Short mmCIF file of C-alpha atoms (C1' of nucleotides) in Angstrom, two decimals:
data_model
loop_
_atom_site.label_atom_id
_atom_site.label_comp_id
_atom_site.label_asym_id
_atom_site.label_seq_id
_atom_site.Cartn_x
_atom_site.Cartn_y
_atom_site.Cartn_z
CA MET V 289 42.52 -18.60 5.68
CA ALA V 290 40.34 -15.56 5.62
CA ARG V 291 38.16 -16.83 2.92
CA GLN V 292 37.26 -20.23 4.57
CA GLN V 293 36.57 -18.51 8.06
CA ALA V 294 34.06 -16.33 5.88
CA ALA V 295 32.52 -18.93 4.10
CA ASP V 296 31.71 -21.02 7.65
CA TYR V 297 30.52 -17.30 8.95
CA GLU V 298 27.94 -17.12 6.40
CA GLN V 299 26.95 -20.82 6.88
CA LYS V 300 26.40 -20.28 10.30
CA ARG V 301 24.69 -17.22 9.89
CA GLU V 302 22.20 -19.11 7.87
CA ILE V 303 21.57 -21.88 10.71
CA ILE V 304 20.95 -19.30 13.34
CA THR V 305 18.52 -17.24 10.78
CA LYS V 306 16.47 -20.48 10.08
CA GLN V 307 16.36 -21.72 13.68
CA ALA V 308 15.39 -17.99 14.50
CA ALA V 309 12.55 -18.01 12.19
CA ASP V 310 10.82 -21.16 13.39
CA LEU V 311 10.93 -19.67 16.78
CA PHE V 312 9.75 -16.43 15.90
CA ALA V 313 6.90 -17.97 13.92
CA ALA V 314 6.05 -20.68 16.81
CA LYS V 315 6.47 -18.15 19.91
CA GLY V 316 6.23 -14.50 18.45
CA PHE V 317 9.27 -12.27 18.52
CA ASP V 318 8.92 -11.33 21.80
CA GLY V 319 8.07 -14.90 22.97
CA ALA V 320 11.21 -16.39 21.55
CA SER V 321 14.32 -15.16 23.39
CA ILE V 322 17.82 -15.41 22.40
CA SER V 323 18.48 -18.02 24.51
CA ASP V 324 15.86 -20.28 22.84
CA ILE V 325 17.67 -19.57 19.36
CA ALA V 326 21.10 -20.41 21.04
CA ALA V 327 19.40 -23.59 22.34
CA ALA V 328 18.06 -24.65 18.72
CA CYS V 329 21.36 -23.89 17.43
CA ASN V 330 23.20 -26.08 20.25
CA THR V 331 25.44 -23.18 21.30
CA SER V 332 25.52 -20.36 23.52
CA LYS V 333 23.76 -16.95 23.58
CA SER V 334 26.96 -14.86 23.41
CA LEU V 335 27.58 -16.94 20.31
CA ILE V 336 24.55 -15.64 18.84
CA TYR V 337 25.67 -12.02 19.66
CA HIS V 338 29.06 -12.95 17.76
CA TYR V 339 26.84 -13.09 14.52
CA TYR V 340 24.03 -10.69 15.09
CA PRO V 341 24.46 -7.41 16.96
CA SER V 342 20.89 -7.53 18.54
CA LYS V 343 17.41 -9.48 18.34
CA GLU V 344 16.26 -7.03 15.81
CA ALA V 345 18.91 -7.57 13.39
CA ILE V 346 18.06 -11.57 13.59
CA LEU V 347 14.25 -10.28 12.83
CA PHE V 348 15.32 -8.25 9.75
CA ASP V 349 17.61 -10.88 8.45
CA VAL V 350 14.75 -13.35 8.54
CA MET V 351 12.18 -10.98 7.12
CA ASN V 352 14.46 -9.65 4.24
CA GLY V 353 15.72 -12.83 3.23
CA HIS V 354 12.27 -13.69 2.65
CA ILE V 355 10.90 -10.96 0.81
CA ASP V 356 13.62 -10.86 -1.24
CA LEU V 357 12.79 -14.25 -2.59
CA LEU V 358 9.23 -12.94 -3.13
CA THR V 359 10.39 -9.62 -5.08
CA ALA V 360 12.72 -11.95 -7.24
CA ILE V 361 9.40 -14.11 -8.19
CA VAL V 362 7.65 -10.81 -9.33
CA ASP V 363 10.60 -9.70 -11.24
CA GLU V 364 11.07 -13.22 -12.86
CA VAL V 365 7.31 -13.39 -13.60
CA SER V 366 7.17 -10.13 -15.25
CA THR V 367 9.82 -10.99 -17.72
CA ARG V 368 7.35 -13.91 -19.39
CA ASN V 369 5.44 -13.67 -22.35
CA SER V 370 2.10 -14.29 -21.45
CA PRO V 371 -1.42 -12.57 -21.51
CA PRO V 372 -1.96 -10.78 -18.08
CA ASP V 373 -4.43 -13.30 -16.95
CA ALA V 374 -2.28 -16.13 -17.41
CA LEU V 375 0.90 -13.98 -15.86
CA PHE V 376 -1.48 -13.39 -12.68
CA ARG V 377 -2.60 -17.08 -12.05
CA GLU V 378 1.08 -17.82 -12.51
CA LEU V 379 2.23 -15.37 -10.04
CA ALA V 380 -0.58 -16.77 -7.56
CA ARG V 381 1.09 -20.31 -8.02
CA GLU V 382 4.40 -19.30 -7.53
CA LEU V 383 3.71 -17.16 -4.25
CA MET V 384 1.85 -19.79 -2.77
CA GLN V 385 4.66 -22.28 -3.63
CA ARG V 386 6.96 -19.70 -1.91
CA TYR V 387 4.91 -19.17 1.18
CA MET V 388 4.57 -23.07 1.53
CA GLY V 389 8.34 -23.56 0.99
CA ALA V 390 9.44 -21.06 3.79
CA ALA V 391 6.09 -20.97 6.14
CA SER V 392 8.12 -19.72 9.11
CA HIS V 393 9.85 -16.82 7.25
CA GLN V 394 6.30 -16.19 5.59
CA LYS V 395 4.53 -15.81 9.03
CA VAL V 396 7.23 -13.82 10.75
CA LEU V 397 6.99 -11.18 7.74
CA LEU V 398 3.30 -10.78 8.20
CA TYR V 399 3.05 -10.49 11.56
CA GLU V 400 6.42 -9.53 13.05
CA LEU V 401 6.90 -6.20 11.24
CA ASP V 402 6.16 -3.98 13.87
CA ASN V 403 9.34 -5.17 15.84
CA LEU V 404 11.48 -3.85 13.35
CA PRO V 405 13.37 -0.66 13.91
CA ALA V 406 11.53 2.39 11.86
CA ASP V 407 14.38 2.29 8.82
CA GLU V 408 14.42 -1.48 8.57
CA ARG V 409 10.68 -1.51 8.44
CA LEU V 410 10.36 0.89 5.95
CA GLU V 411 12.74 -1.14 3.66
CA ILE V 412 10.64 -3.84 3.87
CA VAL V 413 7.33 -2.20 3.18
CA ARG V 414 8.86 -0.65 0.32
CA LYS V 415 9.70 -4.13 -0.91
CA GLN V 416 5.84 -5.31 -0.22
CA ARG V 417 4.78 -2.32 -2.20
CA LYS V 418 6.57 -3.18 -4.92
CA ILE V 419 4.97 -6.63 -5.09
CA ILE V 420 1.29 -5.21 -4.56
CA ALA V 421 2.08 -2.52 -7.40
CA PHE V 422 2.79 -5.67 -9.71
CA THR V 423 -0.23 -7.41 -8.61
CA GLU V 424 -2.46 -4.27 -9.50
CA SER V 425 -0.63 -3.66 -12.90
CA LEU V 426 -1.56 -7.54 -13.74
CA LEU V 427 -5.13 -6.82 -12.81
CA ALA V 428 -5.67 -3.48 -14.34
CA ALA V 429 -4.15 -5.42 -17.68
CA ALA V 430 -6.36 -8.12 -17.40
CA ALA V 431 -9.73 -6.40 -16.84
CA PRO V 432 -11.91 -6.20 -19.71
CA ALA V 433 -12.91 -2.36 -18.91
CA PRO V 434 -10.50 0.16 -17.03
CA VAL V 435 -11.00 -0.07 -13.17
CA ASP V 436 -10.28 2.55 -11.04
CA ALA V 437 -7.50 2.83 -8.49
CA ALA V 438 -9.54 2.22 -5.34
CA GLN V 439 -11.26 -0.68 -6.73
CA LEU V 440 -8.01 -2.19 -8.05
CA ARG V 441 -6.45 -1.57 -4.49
CA VAL V 442 -9.46 -3.67 -2.90
CA ARG V 443 -9.33 -6.39 -5.19
CA ALA V 444 -5.83 -6.85 -4.91
CA MET V 445 -5.96 -6.70 -1.16
CA LEU V 446 -8.62 -9.12 -0.98
CA PHE V 447 -6.47 -11.57 -3.19
CA PHE V 448 -3.32 -11.29 -0.70
CA GLY V 449 -5.95 -11.95 2.09
CA MET V 450 -6.99 -15.36 0.67
CA LEU V 451 -3.18 -15.75 0.16
CA ASN V 452 -1.56 -14.52 3.44
CA TRP V 453 -4.55 -16.51 5.31
CA THR V 454 -3.74 -19.83 4.19
CA HIS V 455 -1.29 -20.89 6.80
CA THR V 456 -3.80 -20.88 9.24
CA TRP V 457 -5.65 -23.42 7.71
CA PHE V 458 -4.32 -25.46 4.69
CA ASN V 459 -2.73 -28.66 5.08
CA PRO V 460 -0.37 -29.69 2.19
CA ALA V 461 -1.77 -33.21 2.77
CA GLY V 462 -5.31 -32.43 2.37
CA PRO V 463 -7.67 -33.14 -0.33
CA VAL V 464 -6.98 -29.57 -2.25
CA ASN V 465 -3.66 -29.23 -3.22
CA ARG V 466 -1.65 -25.94 -2.98
CA ASP V 467 -1.64 -25.09 -6.64
CA ALA V 468 -5.43 -25.50 -6.76
CA ILE V 469 -5.89 -23.34 -3.74
CA ALA V 470 -3.67 -20.61 -5.69
CA ASP V 471 -5.89 -21.19 -8.83
CA MET V 472 -9.04 -20.54 -6.81
CA ALA V 473 -7.68 -17.17 -5.29
CA ALA V 474 -6.68 -16.21 -8.56
CA GLN V 475 -9.70 -17.06 -10.62
CA THR V 476 -12.12 -15.72 -8.50
CA THR V 477 -10.20 -12.46 -8.30
CA LEU V 478 -10.19 -12.23 -12.13
CA ASP V 479 -13.63 -13.13 -12.64
CA ALA V 480 -14.70 -10.47 -9.97
CA LEU V 481 -13.08 -7.89 -12.07
CA LYS V 482 -15.58 -8.68 -15.04
CA SER V 483 -18.33 -7.48 -12.55
CA ASP V 484 -16.71 -4.22 -11.47
CA MET Q 132 -24.67 -2.56 49.73
CA ALA Q 133 -23.44 -5.64 47.92
CA ARG Q 134 -25.50 -5.11 44.88
CA GLN Q 135 -24.03 -1.71 44.32
CA GLN Q 136 -20.38 -3.14 44.79
CA ALA Q 137 -20.88 -5.90 42.38
CA ALA Q 138 -22.20 -3.47 39.66
CA ASP Q 139 -19.18 -1.32 39.98
CA TYR Q 140 -16.95 -4.59 40.13
CA GLU Q 141 -18.29 -5.53 36.59
CA GLN Q 142 -17.94 -1.84 35.18
CA LYS Q 143 -14.02 -1.73 36.38
CA ARG Q 144 -13.57 -5.50 34.86
CA GLU Q 145 -14.97 -4.25 31.85
CA ILE Q 146 -12.42 -1.09 31.53
CA ILE Q 147 -9.56 -3.61 32.37
CA THR Q 148 -10.39 -5.72 29.64
CA LYS Q 149 -11.17 -2.83 27.05
CA GLN Q 150 -7.53 -1.26 27.90
CA ALA Q 151 -6.06 -5.20 27.71
CA ALA Q 152 -7.49 -5.43 24.59
CA ASP Q 153 -5.99 -2.36 22.85
CA LEU Q 154 -2.53 -3.02 24.37
CA PHE Q 155 -2.48 -6.72 23.33
CA ALA Q 156 -3.68 -5.59 19.92
CA ALA Q 157 -0.91 -3.18 19.55
CA LYS Q 158 2.34 -4.87 21.38
CA GLY Q 159 1.15 -8.55 21.41
CA PHE Q 160 0.54 -10.54 24.46
CA ASP Q 161 3.84 -11.02 25.36
CA GLY Q 162 5.02 -7.32 24.64
CA ALA Q 163 2.23 -6.21 26.74
CA SER Q 164 2.85 -6.03 30.35
CA ILE Q 165 0.50 -6.32 33.23
CA SER Q 166 2.07 -3.17 34.60
CA ASP Q 167 1.24 -1.55 31.11
CA ILE Q 168 -2.66 -2.45 31.65
CA ALA Q 169 -2.08 -1.23 34.83
CA ALA Q 170 -0.93 2.33 33.67
CA ALA Q 171 -3.54 2.64 31.09
CA CYS Q 172 -6.23 2.13 33.63
CA ASN Q 173 -4.52 4.84 35.84
CA THR Q 174 -4.21 2.01 38.78
CA SER Q 175 -1.73 -0.37 40.08
CA LYS Q 176 -0.78 -3.86 39.16
CA SER Q 177 -1.91 -5.05 42.23
CA LEU Q 178 -5.64 -3.63 41.38
CA ILE Q 179 -5.61 -5.74 38.19
CA TYR Q 180 -4.76 -8.80 40.16
CA HIS Q 181 -7.61 -8.08 42.47
CA TYR Q 182 -10.12 -8.56 39.34
CA TYR Q 183 -8.05 -11.31 37.25
CA PRO Q 184 -6.02 -13.98 38.92
CA SER Q 185 -3.58 -14.21 35.71
CA LYS Q 186 -2.81 -12.38 32.55
CA GLU Q 187 -4.13 -15.45 30.58
CA ALA Q 188 -7.52 -15.05 32.41
CA ILE Q 189 -7.62 -11.04 31.11
CA LEU Q 190 -6.64 -12.36 27.54
CA PHE Q 191 -9.60 -15.19 27.67
CA ASP Q 192 -12.36 -12.38 28.63
CA VAL Q 193 -10.96 -10.49 25.78
CA MET Q 194 -11.33 -13.24 23.38
CA ASN Q 195 -14.33 -14.71 24.70
CA GLY Q 196 -16.47 -11.28 25.35
CA HIS Q 197 -15.55 -10.93 21.50
CA ILE Q 198 -16.48 -14.40 20.22
CA ASP Q 199 -19.50 -14.73 21.84
CA LEU Q 200 -20.47 -11.46 20.08
CA LEU Q 201 -19.81 -13.22 16.82
CA THR Q 202 -21.53 -16.31 17.48
CA ALA Q 203 -24.46 -13.86 18.46
CA ILE Q 204 -24.43 -12.82 15.08
CA VAL Q 205 -24.59 -16.12 13.58
CA ASP Q 206 -27.36 -16.89 15.83
CA GLU Q 207 -29.39 -13.86 15.01
CA VAL Q 208 -28.68 -14.22 11.16
CA SER Q 209 -29.77 -18.33 11.22
CA THR Q 210 -33.20 -16.97 12.27
CA ARG Q 211 -33.92 -14.49 9.14
CA ASN Q 212 -36.06 -15.54 6.42
CA SER Q 213 -34.16 -15.04 3.56
CA PRO Q 214 -32.69 -17.28 0.80
CA PRO Q 215 -29.19 -18.64 1.73
CA ASP Q 216 -27.00 -16.43 -0.73
CA ALA Q 217 -28.86 -13.09 0.70
CA LEU Q 218 -28.20 -14.71 4.26
CA PHE Q 219 -24.75 -15.14 3.61
CA ARG Q 220 -24.16 -11.33 2.02
CA GLU Q 221 -25.79 -10.26 5.32
CA LEU Q 222 -23.62 -12.44 7.63
CA ALA Q 223 -20.54 -10.99 5.72
CA ARG Q 224 -21.82 -7.48 6.30
CA GLU Q 225 -22.37 -8.31 10.03
CA LEU Q 226 -19.13 -9.78 10.51
CA MET Q 227 -17.55 -6.81 9.19
CA GLN Q 228 -19.41 -4.41 11.23
CA ARG Q 229 -18.36 -6.13 14.47
CA TYR Q 230 -14.83 -6.65 13.18
CA MET Q 231 -14.49 -2.95 12.82
CA GLY Q 232 -16.26 -1.94 15.80
CA ALA Q 233 -14.20 -4.18 18.19
CA ALA Q 234 -10.62 -3.78 16.13
CA SER Q 235 -8.39 -4.43 18.82
CA HIS Q 236 -10.69 -7.57 20.54
CA GLN Q 237 -10.66 -9.09 16.83
CA LYS Q 238 -7.10 -8.80 15.93
CA VAL Q 239 -6.16 -10.56 19.63
CA LEU Q 240 -8.99 -13.31 18.61
CA LEU Q 241 -6.97 -13.79 15.29
CA TYR Q 242 -3.25 -13.77 16.42
CA GLU Q 243 -2.91 -14.69 20.41
CA LEU Q 244 -4.72 -17.80 20.77
CA ASP Q 245 -1.43 -19.89 21.34
CA ASN Q 246 -0.86 -17.81 24.38
CA LEU Q 247 -4.21 -19.44 26.14
CA PRO Q 248 -4.12 -22.28 28.47
CA ALA Q 249 -5.14 -25.55 26.51
CA ASP Q 250 -8.83 -25.80 27.74
CA GLU Q 251 -9.63 -22.25 27.25
CA ARG Q 252 -8.09 -22.21 24.01
CA LEU Q 253 -10.31 -25.16 23.02
CA GLU Q 254 -13.71 -23.04 24.08
CA ILE Q 255 -12.48 -20.56 21.85
CA VAL Q 256 -11.85 -22.83 19.10
CA ARG Q 257 -15.07 -24.55 19.42
CA LYS Q 258 -16.83 -21.44 18.77
CA GLN Q 259 -14.78 -20.55 16.09
CA ARG Q 260 -15.77 -23.98 14.55
CA LYS Q 261 -19.45 -23.01 15.07
CA ILE Q 262 -19.30 -19.63 12.74
CA ILE Q 263 -17.14 -21.84 9.98
CA ALA Q 264 -19.90 -24.66 10.10
CA PHE Q 265 -22.52 -22.16 9.55
CA THR Q 266 -20.89 -20.26 6.80
CA GLU Q 267 -20.45 -23.53 5.20
CA SER Q 268 -24.20 -24.35 5.36
CA LEU Q 269 -25.28 -21.35 3.89
CA LEU Q 270 -22.89 -21.82 1.05
CA ALA Q 271 -23.74 -25.56 0.46
CA ALA Q 272 -27.41 -24.28 0.49
CA ALA Q 273 -26.47 -21.35 -1.93
CA ALA Q 274 -24.64 -23.40 -4.33
CA PRO Q 275 -26.73 -24.53 -7.62
CA ALA Q 276 -25.25 -27.89 -7.59
CA PRO Q 277 -24.06 -30.13 -4.51
CA VAL Q 278 -20.44 -29.17 -3.46
CA ASP Q 279 -18.24 -31.38 -1.74
CA ALA Q 280 -16.95 -30.57 1.76
CA ALA Q 281 -13.59 -30.35 1.22
CA GLN Q 282 -14.08 -27.68 -1.56
CA LEU Q 283 -16.77 -26.19 0.49
CA ARG Q 284 -14.22 -25.55 3.46
CA VAL Q 285 -11.71 -23.82 1.04
CA ARG Q 286 -14.58 -21.72 -0.24
CA ALA Q 287 -15.27 -20.72 3.60
CA MET Q 288 -11.53 -20.17 4.47
CA LEU Q 289 -10.91 -18.22 1.45
CA PHE Q 290 -13.76 -15.93 2.25
CA PHE Q 291 -12.57 -15.82 5.97
CA GLY Q 292 -9.02 -15.01 4.74
CA MET Q 293 -10.68 -11.88 2.63
CA LEU Q 294 -12.71 -10.79 5.83
CA ASN Q 295 -9.79 -11.39 8.20
CA TRP Q 296 -7.18 -9.81 6.43
CA THR Q 297 -8.87 -6.43 6.26
CA HIS Q 298 -7.31 -5.23 9.55
CA THR Q 299 -4.07 -4.84 7.76
CA TRP Q 300 -5.23 -2.38 4.88
CA PHE Q 301 -8.94 -1.48 5.00
CA ASN Q 302 -9.44 2.35 6.11
CA PRO Q 303 -13.18 3.14 7.06
CA ALA Q 304 -12.40 6.75 5.53
CA GLY Q 305 -11.17 5.77 2.39
CA PRO Q 306 -13.27 5.46 -1.07
CA VAL Q 307 -14.65 2.08 -0.54
CA ASN Q 308 -17.22 1.38 2.55
CA ARG Q 309 -17.05 -1.06 4.72
CA ASP Q 310 -20.51 -2.87 3.46
CA ALA Q 311 -19.04 -2.70 -0.02
CA ILE Q 312 -15.88 -4.62 1.23
CA ALA Q 313 -18.35 -6.93 2.84
CA ASP Q 314 -20.34 -7.45 -0.05
CA MET Q 315 -17.20 -8.09 -2.47
CA ALA Q 316 -15.96 -10.77 -0.41
CA ALA Q 317 -19.61 -12.53 -0.21
CA GLN Q 318 -20.11 -12.13 -3.94
CA THR Q 319 -17.00 -13.55 -5.24
CA THR Q 320 -17.25 -16.29 -2.89
CA LEU Q 321 -20.93 -17.02 -4.20
CA ASP Q 322 -19.92 -16.62 -7.84
CA ALA Q 323 -17.06 -18.94 -7.38
CA LEU Q 324 -19.57 -21.70 -6.31
CA LYS Q 325 -21.10 -21.45 -9.37
CA SER Q 326 -18.20 -22.60 -11.56
CA ASP Q 327 -16.91 -25.21 -8.74
"C1'" DC L 42 -15.36 -9.87 59.03
"C1'" DC L 43 -15.45 -8.29 54.38
"C1'" DT L 44 -14.06 -5.82 50.20
"C1'" DA L 45 -11.32 -3.17 47.88
"C1'" DC L 46 -7.15 -1.28 47.23
"C1'" DC L 47 -2.35 0.46 47.90
"C1'" DG L 48 3.06 0.85 48.13
"C1'" DA L 49 6.70 -2.18 48.07
"C1'" DT L 50 8.69 -6.03 46.95
"C1'" DC L 51 9.02 -11.17 45.78
"C1'" DG L 52 11.67 -15.23 42.84
"C1'" DG L 53 13.40 -15.81 38.01
"C1'" DT L 54 14.30 -14.24 33.64
"C1'" DA L 55 14.92 -11.01 29.58
"C1'" DG L 56 18.31 -8.81 26.23
"C1'" DG L 57 22.74 -7.49 26.12
"C1'" DC J 105 33.28 -19.90 22.15
"C1'" DC J 106 32.00 -20.12 27.31
"C1'" DT J 107 30.93 -18.91 32.18
"C1'" DA J 108 29.54 -15.21 34.66
"C1'" DC J 109 27.51 -11.58 35.21
"C1'" DC J 110 24.88 -6.56 34.73
"C1'" DG J 111 20.64 -3.04 34.99
"C1'" DA J 112 15.64 -3.42 34.29
"C1'" DT J 113 11.84 -5.50 34.30
"C1'" DC J 114 8.94 -9.55 33.86
"C1'" DG J 115 4.08 -11.89 36.27
"C1'" DG J 116 2.61 -12.45 40.51
"C1'" DT J 117 2.03 -11.74 46.00
"C1'" DA J 118 3.29 -9.77 50.42
"C1'" DG J 119 1.66 -7.18 54.82
"C1'" DG J 120 -1.58 -3.90 56.12
#
DNA sequence: CCTACCGATCGGTAGG
DNA sequence: CCTACCGATCGGTAGG
């Protein structure tokens, strides 16, 4: 039955995407081969090419699936009824939670964008910009006095620097937990706005 | 004359290292080939192997030369007679200046460590740890009250997150200059210590 | 007898 | 879903 096969098809694609995400994160897009991915999936290289037309197409799926989850977080948080500073702290926690829950996807999203064809790269970049724009709007609303756009951009990027760098050092089993890190990054950003 | 040739030798090695840094930063270690490096130097692949025994050896030189400049900054700043909070702000400015002045080297240092053989990787990591340890010691001295080691580590890593992420977004020709970014990263870190 | 350096090619492996 | 392959290019080395 066609429907049965389609369901199986999507399931197998997801296995490939997950294994590819782990390998791209561990060895880089150039360092991880299609053969590596096939081996991780206990299958052949040709089978991979049955599900994906190219190595880049796998990379796009890894990135796009992940950033869609991040934009979904933004959309959901934006519907909540809280003051902007509380929303900003909540956004930081939600993002950190998703970063940790999909560490390989997150690392690939951060570092392998250049390996994507121009049109697909633009699609990802547009979604990234949406997340940044929402972050800036929360910061603008939370600031005690109007902040100019350039200053707002810098504050937002320093905030994302704190969050995006955590994958290099943060240990979930360590003495400071995920939410505490998110709170620290969010609160220092909010406090800084008061002195701008 | 042997001395004359030795001088030329070092000069040519530096050209190779610089071109390699740019290519590794632009295409990644795996994505940039020895042939690419040779072409950028207007020479042959064999010539590259006359100066370096392997691709990894070039990578090590790129990283090691750069981190030696960073540790030199730490050593120099540590001799200055200023209160710890001022020293911390000065360190942030000096590091940002060096990041911008050697952007390719800095990017390679941040992202290509895994491509180094274990012993050479450890040598770089040891120097990184020295920079982090000095940063933490300044923060500890600048804090109004004793801060526990775990909290200090998190503050230091959030600080380096802000600094290390700048290469993805900071525009030197933009409305906010390099020193201002360094000051913002340093001051928010110092202010955060007061509320810990 | 050395160094500096070339054009050509090695054995293997990449994506497809 | 596999084996058998391709054009090209990889990091590295040969003779001179």
